[in-house]
Coordinates of N, CA and C in Angstrom, one line a residue:
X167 N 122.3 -140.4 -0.1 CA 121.5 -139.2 -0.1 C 120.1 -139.6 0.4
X168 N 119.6 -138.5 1.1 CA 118.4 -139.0 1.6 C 117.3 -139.0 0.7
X169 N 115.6 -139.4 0.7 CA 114.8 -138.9 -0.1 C 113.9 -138.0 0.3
X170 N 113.4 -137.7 -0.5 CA 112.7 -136.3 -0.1 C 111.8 -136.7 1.0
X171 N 111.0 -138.0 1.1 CA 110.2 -138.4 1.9 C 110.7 -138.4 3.7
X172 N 112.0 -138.8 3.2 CA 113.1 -139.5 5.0 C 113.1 -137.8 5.4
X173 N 113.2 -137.1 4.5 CA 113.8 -135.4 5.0 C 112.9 -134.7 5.2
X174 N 111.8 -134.8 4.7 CA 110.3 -134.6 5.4 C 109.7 -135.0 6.4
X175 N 109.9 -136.2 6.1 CA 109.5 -137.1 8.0 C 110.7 -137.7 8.7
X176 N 111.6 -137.3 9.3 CA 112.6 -138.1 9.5 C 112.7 -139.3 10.6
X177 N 111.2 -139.1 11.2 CA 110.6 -139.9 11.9 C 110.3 -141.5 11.4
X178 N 110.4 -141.7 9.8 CA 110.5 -142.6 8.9 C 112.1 -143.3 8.8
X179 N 112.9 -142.8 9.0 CA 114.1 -142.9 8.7 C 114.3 -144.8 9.0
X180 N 113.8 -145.2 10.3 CA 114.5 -145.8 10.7 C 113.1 -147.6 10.2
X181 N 112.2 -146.7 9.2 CA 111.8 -148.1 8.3 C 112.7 -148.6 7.6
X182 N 112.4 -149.8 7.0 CA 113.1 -150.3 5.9 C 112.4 -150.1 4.9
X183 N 113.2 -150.7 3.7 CA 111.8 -150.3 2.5 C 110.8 -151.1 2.1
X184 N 110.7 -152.3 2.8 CA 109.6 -153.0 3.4 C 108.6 -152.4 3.9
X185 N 109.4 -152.1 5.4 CA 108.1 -151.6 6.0 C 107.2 -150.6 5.5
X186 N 108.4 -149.6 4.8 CA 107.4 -148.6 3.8 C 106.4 -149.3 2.9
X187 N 107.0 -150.0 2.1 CA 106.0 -150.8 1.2 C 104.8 -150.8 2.0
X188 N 104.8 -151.9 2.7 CA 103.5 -152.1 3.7 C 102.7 -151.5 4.2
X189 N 103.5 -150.5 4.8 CA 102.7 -148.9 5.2 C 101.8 -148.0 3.7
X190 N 102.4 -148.2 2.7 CA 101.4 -147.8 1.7 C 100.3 -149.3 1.1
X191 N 100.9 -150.4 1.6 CA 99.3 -151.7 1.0 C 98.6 -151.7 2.4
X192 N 98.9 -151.1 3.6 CA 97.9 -151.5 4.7 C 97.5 -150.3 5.2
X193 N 96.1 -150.4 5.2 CA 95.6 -148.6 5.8 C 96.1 -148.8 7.5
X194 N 95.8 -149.8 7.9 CA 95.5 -149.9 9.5 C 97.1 -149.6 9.7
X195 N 97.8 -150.2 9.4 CA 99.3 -149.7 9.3 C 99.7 -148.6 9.3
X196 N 99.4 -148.0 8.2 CA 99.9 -146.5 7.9 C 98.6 -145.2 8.6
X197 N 97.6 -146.1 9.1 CA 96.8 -145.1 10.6 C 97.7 -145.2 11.7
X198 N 98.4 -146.0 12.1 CA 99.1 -146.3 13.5 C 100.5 -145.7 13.8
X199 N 101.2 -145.9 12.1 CA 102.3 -144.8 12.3 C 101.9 -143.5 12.2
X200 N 100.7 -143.2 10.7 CA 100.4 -141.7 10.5 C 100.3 -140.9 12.0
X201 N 99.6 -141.6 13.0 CA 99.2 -141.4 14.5 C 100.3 -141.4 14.9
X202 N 101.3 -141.8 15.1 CA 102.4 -142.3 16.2 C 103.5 -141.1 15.8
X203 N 103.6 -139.9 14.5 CA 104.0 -138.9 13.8 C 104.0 -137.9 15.1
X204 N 105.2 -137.4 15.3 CA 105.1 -136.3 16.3 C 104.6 -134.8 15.8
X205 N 104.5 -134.6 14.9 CA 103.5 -133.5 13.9 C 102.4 -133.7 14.2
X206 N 101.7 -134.8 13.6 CA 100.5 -135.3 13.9 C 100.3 -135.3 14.8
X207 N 100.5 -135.5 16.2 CA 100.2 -135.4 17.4 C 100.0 -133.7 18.0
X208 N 101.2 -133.1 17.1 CA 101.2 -131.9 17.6 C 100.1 -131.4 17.1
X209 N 99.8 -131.5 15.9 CA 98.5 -131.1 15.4 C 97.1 -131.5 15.5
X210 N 96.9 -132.6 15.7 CA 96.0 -133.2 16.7 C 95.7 -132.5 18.6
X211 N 96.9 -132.2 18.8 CA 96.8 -131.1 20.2 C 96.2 -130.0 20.0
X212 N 97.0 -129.2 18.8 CA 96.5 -127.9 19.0 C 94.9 -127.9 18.1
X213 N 94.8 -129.1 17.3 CA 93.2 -128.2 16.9 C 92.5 -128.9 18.3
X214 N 92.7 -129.8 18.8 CA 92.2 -130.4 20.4 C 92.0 -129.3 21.2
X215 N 93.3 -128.1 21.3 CA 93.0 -126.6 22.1 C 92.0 -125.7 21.5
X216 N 92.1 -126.0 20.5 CA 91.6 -124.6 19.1 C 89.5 -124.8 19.2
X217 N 89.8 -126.1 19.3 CA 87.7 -126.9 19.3 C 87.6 -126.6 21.1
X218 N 88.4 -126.5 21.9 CA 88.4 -126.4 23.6 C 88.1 -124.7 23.5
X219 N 89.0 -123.8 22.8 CA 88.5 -122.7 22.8 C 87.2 -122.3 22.0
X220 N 87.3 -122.8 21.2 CA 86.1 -122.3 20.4 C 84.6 -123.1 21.3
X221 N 84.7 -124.1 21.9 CA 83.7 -124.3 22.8 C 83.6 -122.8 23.9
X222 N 84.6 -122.8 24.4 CA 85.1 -122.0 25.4 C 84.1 -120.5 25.1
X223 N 84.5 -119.8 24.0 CA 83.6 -118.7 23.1 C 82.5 -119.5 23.5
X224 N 82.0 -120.2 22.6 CA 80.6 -120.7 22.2 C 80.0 -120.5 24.0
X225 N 80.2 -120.9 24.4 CA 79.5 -121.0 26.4 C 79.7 -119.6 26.4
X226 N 80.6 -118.7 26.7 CA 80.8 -117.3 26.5 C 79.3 -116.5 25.8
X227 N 79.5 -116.8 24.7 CA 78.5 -116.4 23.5 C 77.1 -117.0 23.8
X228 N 76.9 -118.0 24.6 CA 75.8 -118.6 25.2 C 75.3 -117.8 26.3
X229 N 76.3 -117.7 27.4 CA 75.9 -117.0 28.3 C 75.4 -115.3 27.8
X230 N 76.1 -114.7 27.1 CA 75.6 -113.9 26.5 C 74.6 -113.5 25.7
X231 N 73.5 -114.7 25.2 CA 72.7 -114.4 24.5 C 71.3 -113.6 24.8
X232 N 71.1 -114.1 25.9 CA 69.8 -113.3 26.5 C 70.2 -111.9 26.8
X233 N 71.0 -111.6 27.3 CA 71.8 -110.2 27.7 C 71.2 -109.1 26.4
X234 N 71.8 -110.2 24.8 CA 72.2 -109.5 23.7 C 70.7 -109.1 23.7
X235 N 69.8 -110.4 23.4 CA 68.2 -110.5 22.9 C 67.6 -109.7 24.1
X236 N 68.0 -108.8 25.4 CA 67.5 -108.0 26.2 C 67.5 -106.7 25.2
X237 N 69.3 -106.8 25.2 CA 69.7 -105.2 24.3 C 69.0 -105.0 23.2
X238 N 68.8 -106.1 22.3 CA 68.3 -106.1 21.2 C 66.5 -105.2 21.3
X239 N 65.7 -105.7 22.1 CA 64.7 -105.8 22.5 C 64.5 -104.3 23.0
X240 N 65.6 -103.8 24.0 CA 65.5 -102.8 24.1 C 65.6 -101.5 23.3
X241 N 66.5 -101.8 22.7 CA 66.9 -100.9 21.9 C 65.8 -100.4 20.7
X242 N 65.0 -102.1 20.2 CA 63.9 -102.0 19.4 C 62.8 -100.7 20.1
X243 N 62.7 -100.9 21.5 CA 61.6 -100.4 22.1 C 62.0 -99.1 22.2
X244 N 63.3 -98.7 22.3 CA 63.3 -97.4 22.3 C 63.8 -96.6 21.1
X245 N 63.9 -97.8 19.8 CA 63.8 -96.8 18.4 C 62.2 -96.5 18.5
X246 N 61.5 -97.5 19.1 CA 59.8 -97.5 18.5 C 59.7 -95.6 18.8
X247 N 59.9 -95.9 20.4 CA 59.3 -95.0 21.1 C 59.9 -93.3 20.7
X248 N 61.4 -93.5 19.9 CA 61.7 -92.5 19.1 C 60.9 -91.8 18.4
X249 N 60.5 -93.3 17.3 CA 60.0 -93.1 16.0 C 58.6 -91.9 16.5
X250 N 57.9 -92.8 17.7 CA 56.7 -91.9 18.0 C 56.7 -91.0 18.6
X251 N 57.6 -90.3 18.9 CA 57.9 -89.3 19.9 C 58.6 -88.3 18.7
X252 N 59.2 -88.5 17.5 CA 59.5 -88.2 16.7 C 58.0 -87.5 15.8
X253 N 57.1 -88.5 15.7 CA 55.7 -88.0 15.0 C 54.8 -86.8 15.8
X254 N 55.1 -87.2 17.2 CA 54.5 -86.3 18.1 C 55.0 -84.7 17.9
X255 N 56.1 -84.8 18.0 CA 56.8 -83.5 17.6 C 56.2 -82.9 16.4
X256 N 56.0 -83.7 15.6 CA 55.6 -83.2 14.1 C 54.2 -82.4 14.4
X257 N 53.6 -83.0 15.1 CA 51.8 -82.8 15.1 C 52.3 -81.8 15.9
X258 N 53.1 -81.1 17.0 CA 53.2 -80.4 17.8 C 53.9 -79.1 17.5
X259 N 54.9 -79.6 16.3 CA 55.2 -77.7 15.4 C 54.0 -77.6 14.5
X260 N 53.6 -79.1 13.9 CA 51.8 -77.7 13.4 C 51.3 -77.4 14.2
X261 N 51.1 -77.7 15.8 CA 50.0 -77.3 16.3 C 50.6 -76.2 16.9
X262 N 52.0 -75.7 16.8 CA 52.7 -74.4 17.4 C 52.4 -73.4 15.9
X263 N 52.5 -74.0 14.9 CA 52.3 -73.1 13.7 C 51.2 -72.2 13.6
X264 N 50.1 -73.6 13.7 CA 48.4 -73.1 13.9 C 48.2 -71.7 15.0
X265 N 49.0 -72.2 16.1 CA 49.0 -71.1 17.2 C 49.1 -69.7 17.2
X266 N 50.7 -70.0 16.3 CA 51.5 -68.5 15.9 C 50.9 -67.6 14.9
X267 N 50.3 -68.7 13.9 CA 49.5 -68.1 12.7 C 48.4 -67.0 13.1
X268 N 47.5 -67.3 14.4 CA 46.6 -66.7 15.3 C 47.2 -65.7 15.5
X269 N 48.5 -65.1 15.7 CA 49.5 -64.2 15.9 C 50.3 -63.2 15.4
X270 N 50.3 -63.6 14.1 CA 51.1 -62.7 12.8 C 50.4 -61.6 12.8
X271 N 51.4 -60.3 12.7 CA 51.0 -59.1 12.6 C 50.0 -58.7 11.2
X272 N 49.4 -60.0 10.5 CA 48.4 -59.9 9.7 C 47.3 -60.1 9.9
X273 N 48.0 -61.2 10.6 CA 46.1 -61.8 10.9 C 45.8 -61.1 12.0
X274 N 46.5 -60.1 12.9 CA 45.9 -59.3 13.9 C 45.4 -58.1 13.2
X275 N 45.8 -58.2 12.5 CA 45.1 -56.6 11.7 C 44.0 -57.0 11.0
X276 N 44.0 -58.0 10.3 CA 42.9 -58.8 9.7 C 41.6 -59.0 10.9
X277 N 41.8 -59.5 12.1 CA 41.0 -59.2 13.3 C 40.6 -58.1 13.5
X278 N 41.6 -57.4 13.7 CA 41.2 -55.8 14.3 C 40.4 -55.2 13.2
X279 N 40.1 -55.8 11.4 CA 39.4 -55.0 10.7 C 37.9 -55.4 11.0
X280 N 38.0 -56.9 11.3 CA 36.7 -57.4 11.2 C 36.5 -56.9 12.9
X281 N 36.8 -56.8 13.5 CA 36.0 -56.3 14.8 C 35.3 -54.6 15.0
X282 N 36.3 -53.9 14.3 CA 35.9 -52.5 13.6 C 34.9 -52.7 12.8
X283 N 34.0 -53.6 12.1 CA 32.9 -53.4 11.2 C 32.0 -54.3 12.5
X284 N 32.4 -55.4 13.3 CA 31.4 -56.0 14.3 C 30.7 -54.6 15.3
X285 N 31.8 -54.0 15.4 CA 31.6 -53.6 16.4 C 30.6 -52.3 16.2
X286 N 31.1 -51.6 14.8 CA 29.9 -50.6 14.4 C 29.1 -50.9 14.1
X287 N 28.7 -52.4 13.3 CA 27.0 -53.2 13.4 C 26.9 -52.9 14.7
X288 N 27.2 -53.2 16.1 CA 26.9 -53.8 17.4 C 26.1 -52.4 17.4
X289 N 26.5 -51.2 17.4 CA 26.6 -50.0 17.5 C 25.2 -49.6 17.0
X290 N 25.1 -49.7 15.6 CA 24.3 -49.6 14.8 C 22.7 -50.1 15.5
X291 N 22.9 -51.5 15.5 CA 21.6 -52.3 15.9 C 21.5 -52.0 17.2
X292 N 22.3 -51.3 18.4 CA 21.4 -50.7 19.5 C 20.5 -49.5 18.9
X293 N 21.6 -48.3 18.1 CA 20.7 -47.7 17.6 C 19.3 -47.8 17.0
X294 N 19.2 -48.7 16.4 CA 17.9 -49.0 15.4 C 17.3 -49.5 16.5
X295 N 17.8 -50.3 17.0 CA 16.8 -51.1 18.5 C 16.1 -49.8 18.9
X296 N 16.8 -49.1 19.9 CA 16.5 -48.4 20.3 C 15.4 -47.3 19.5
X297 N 15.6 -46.7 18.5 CA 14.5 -45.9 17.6 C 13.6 -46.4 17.0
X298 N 13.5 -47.5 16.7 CA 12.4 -48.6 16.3 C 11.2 -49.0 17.4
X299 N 12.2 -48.9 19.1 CA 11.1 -49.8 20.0 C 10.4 -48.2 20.7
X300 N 10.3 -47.0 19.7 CA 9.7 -45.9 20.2 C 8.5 -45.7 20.7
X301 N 7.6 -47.2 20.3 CA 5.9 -46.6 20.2 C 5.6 -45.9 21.6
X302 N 6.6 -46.2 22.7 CA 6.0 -45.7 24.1 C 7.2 -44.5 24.1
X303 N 6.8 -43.5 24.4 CA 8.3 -42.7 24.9 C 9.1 -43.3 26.1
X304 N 10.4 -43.4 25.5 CA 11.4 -43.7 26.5 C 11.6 -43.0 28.0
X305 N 11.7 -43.6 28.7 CA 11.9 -42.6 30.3 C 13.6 -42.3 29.7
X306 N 13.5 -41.5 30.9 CA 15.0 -40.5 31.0 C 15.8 -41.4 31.5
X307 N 15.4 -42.9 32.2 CA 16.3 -44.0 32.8 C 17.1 -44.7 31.6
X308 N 15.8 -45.3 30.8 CA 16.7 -45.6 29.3 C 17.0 -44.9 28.0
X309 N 16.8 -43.4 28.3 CA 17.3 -42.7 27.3 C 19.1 -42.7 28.3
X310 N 19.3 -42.5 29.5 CA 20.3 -42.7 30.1 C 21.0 -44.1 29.7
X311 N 20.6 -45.3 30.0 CA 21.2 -46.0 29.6 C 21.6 -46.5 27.9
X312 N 20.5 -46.3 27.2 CA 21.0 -46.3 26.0 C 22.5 -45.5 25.7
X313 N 22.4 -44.2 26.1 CA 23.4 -43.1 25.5 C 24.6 -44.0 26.3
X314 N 24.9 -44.2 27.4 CA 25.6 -44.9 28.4 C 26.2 -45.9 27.3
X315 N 25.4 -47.3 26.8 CA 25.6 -47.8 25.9 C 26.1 -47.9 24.7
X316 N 25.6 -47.1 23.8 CA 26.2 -46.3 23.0 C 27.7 -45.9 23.0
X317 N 28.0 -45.1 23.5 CA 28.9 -43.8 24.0 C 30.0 -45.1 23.8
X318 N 29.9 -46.2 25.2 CA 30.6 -47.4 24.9 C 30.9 -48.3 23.6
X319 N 30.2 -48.7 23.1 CA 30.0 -49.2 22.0 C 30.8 -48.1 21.2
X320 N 30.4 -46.9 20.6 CA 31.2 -45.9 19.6 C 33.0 -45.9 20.4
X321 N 33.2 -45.6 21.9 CA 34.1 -45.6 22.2 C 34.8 -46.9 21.6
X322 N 34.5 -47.7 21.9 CA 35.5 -48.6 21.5 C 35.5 -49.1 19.9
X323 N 35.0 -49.2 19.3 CA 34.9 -48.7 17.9 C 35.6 -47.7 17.3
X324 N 35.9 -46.3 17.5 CA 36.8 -45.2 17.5 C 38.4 -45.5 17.9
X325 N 38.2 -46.4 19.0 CA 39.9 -46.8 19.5 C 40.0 -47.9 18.5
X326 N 39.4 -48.5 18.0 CA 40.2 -49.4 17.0 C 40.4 -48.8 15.7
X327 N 39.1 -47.6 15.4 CA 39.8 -47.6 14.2 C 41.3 -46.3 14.4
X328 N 41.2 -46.1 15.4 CA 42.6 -45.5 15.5 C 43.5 -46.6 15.3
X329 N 44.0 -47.4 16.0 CA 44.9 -48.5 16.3 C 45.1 -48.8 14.6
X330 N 43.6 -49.0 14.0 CA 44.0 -49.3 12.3 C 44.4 -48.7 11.8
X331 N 44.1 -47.3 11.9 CA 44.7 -46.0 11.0 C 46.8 -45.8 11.3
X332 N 47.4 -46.2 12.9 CA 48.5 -46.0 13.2 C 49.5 -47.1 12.6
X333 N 48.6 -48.9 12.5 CA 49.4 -49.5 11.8 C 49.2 -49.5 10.2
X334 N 48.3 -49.1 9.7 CA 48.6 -48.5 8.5 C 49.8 -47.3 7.9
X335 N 50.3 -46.6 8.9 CA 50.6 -45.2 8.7 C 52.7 -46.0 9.3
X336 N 52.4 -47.4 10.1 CA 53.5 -48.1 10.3 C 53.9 -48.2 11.7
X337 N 53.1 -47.2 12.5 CA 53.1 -46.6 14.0 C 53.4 -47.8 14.7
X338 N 53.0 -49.1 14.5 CA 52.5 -49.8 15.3 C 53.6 -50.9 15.2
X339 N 54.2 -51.8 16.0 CA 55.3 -52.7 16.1 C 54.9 -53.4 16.3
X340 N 55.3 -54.6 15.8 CA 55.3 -56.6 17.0 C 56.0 -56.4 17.0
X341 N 56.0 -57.4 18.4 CA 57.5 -57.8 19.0 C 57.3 -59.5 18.7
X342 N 58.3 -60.3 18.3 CA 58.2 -61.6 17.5 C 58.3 -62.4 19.2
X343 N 58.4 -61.9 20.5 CA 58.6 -62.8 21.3 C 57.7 -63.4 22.1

């Protein structure tokens, strides 16, 4: 019957049990057969292929690195230029907000109230101007132009507060476009 050793390596078979002896008291011995093992050899090949490929990658992965450290680099530059192009935008819906706000059908009416009281001061203080700077009598050129003045001034004064009176009453529409 064989031993478990002979049927494991049967490459041993043909020691004696001497030689085995020996092979376990002599290292240099049992490196020359452990080597001379057609396993061993075989295994010795393939991690010999396996360190050939993984060089193989490695040169691969070499040639590749600056490519990567391009992509890398790039890629950095164009999250940056996201990120800021991203902030830009931000400053640019407030500054569309700020715009629009100039625009709401409140704050136009809120305008149109304050230009209705500018505009009857404006009105006013020609008035007063005018009847205050009396000490000389007026010629008929700037009693003309005054009234001319005037007339203008109330005219447009009168069309706004129309315009206030119709959007108060709801007459009046935006259009959001």
């Amino acid at each position: 019957m064989a031993t478990p050793l002979l049927a494991e390596f049967p490459e041993l078979a043909h020691l004696s049990r001497e030689d085995l002896e020996d092979l376990l008291a002599d290292p240099t011995y049992f490196q020359a057969i452990f080597h001379s093992l057609d396993r061993v050899k075989e295994l010795y090949t393939s991690q010999a292929e396996l360190g050939l490929a993984n060089e193989t990658i490695a040169q691969n992965n070499l040639t590749l690195q600056q490519q990567l450290y391009n992509f890398r680099s790039e890629t950095k530059d164009s999250f940056d230029e996201a990120k800021r192009l991203e902030g830009r935008w931000k400053e640019l819906e407030k500054e569309q907000r700020d715009v629009y706000q100039r625009y709401t059908p409140q704050f136009l009416l809120m305008r149109l109230k304050h230009s209705i009281t500018a505009q009857d001061d404006a009105s006013e203080a020609l008035a007063s101007s005018f009847v205050s700077g009396t000490d000389t009598p007026a010629t008929n050129s700037e009693i003309d132009d005054f009234v001319k003045e005037f007339k203008k001034l109330r005219r447009t004064y009168h069309k706004r507060v129309m315009w206030a009176e119709k959007w108060g009453k709801g007459d009046v529409m935006w259009r959001e476009d």
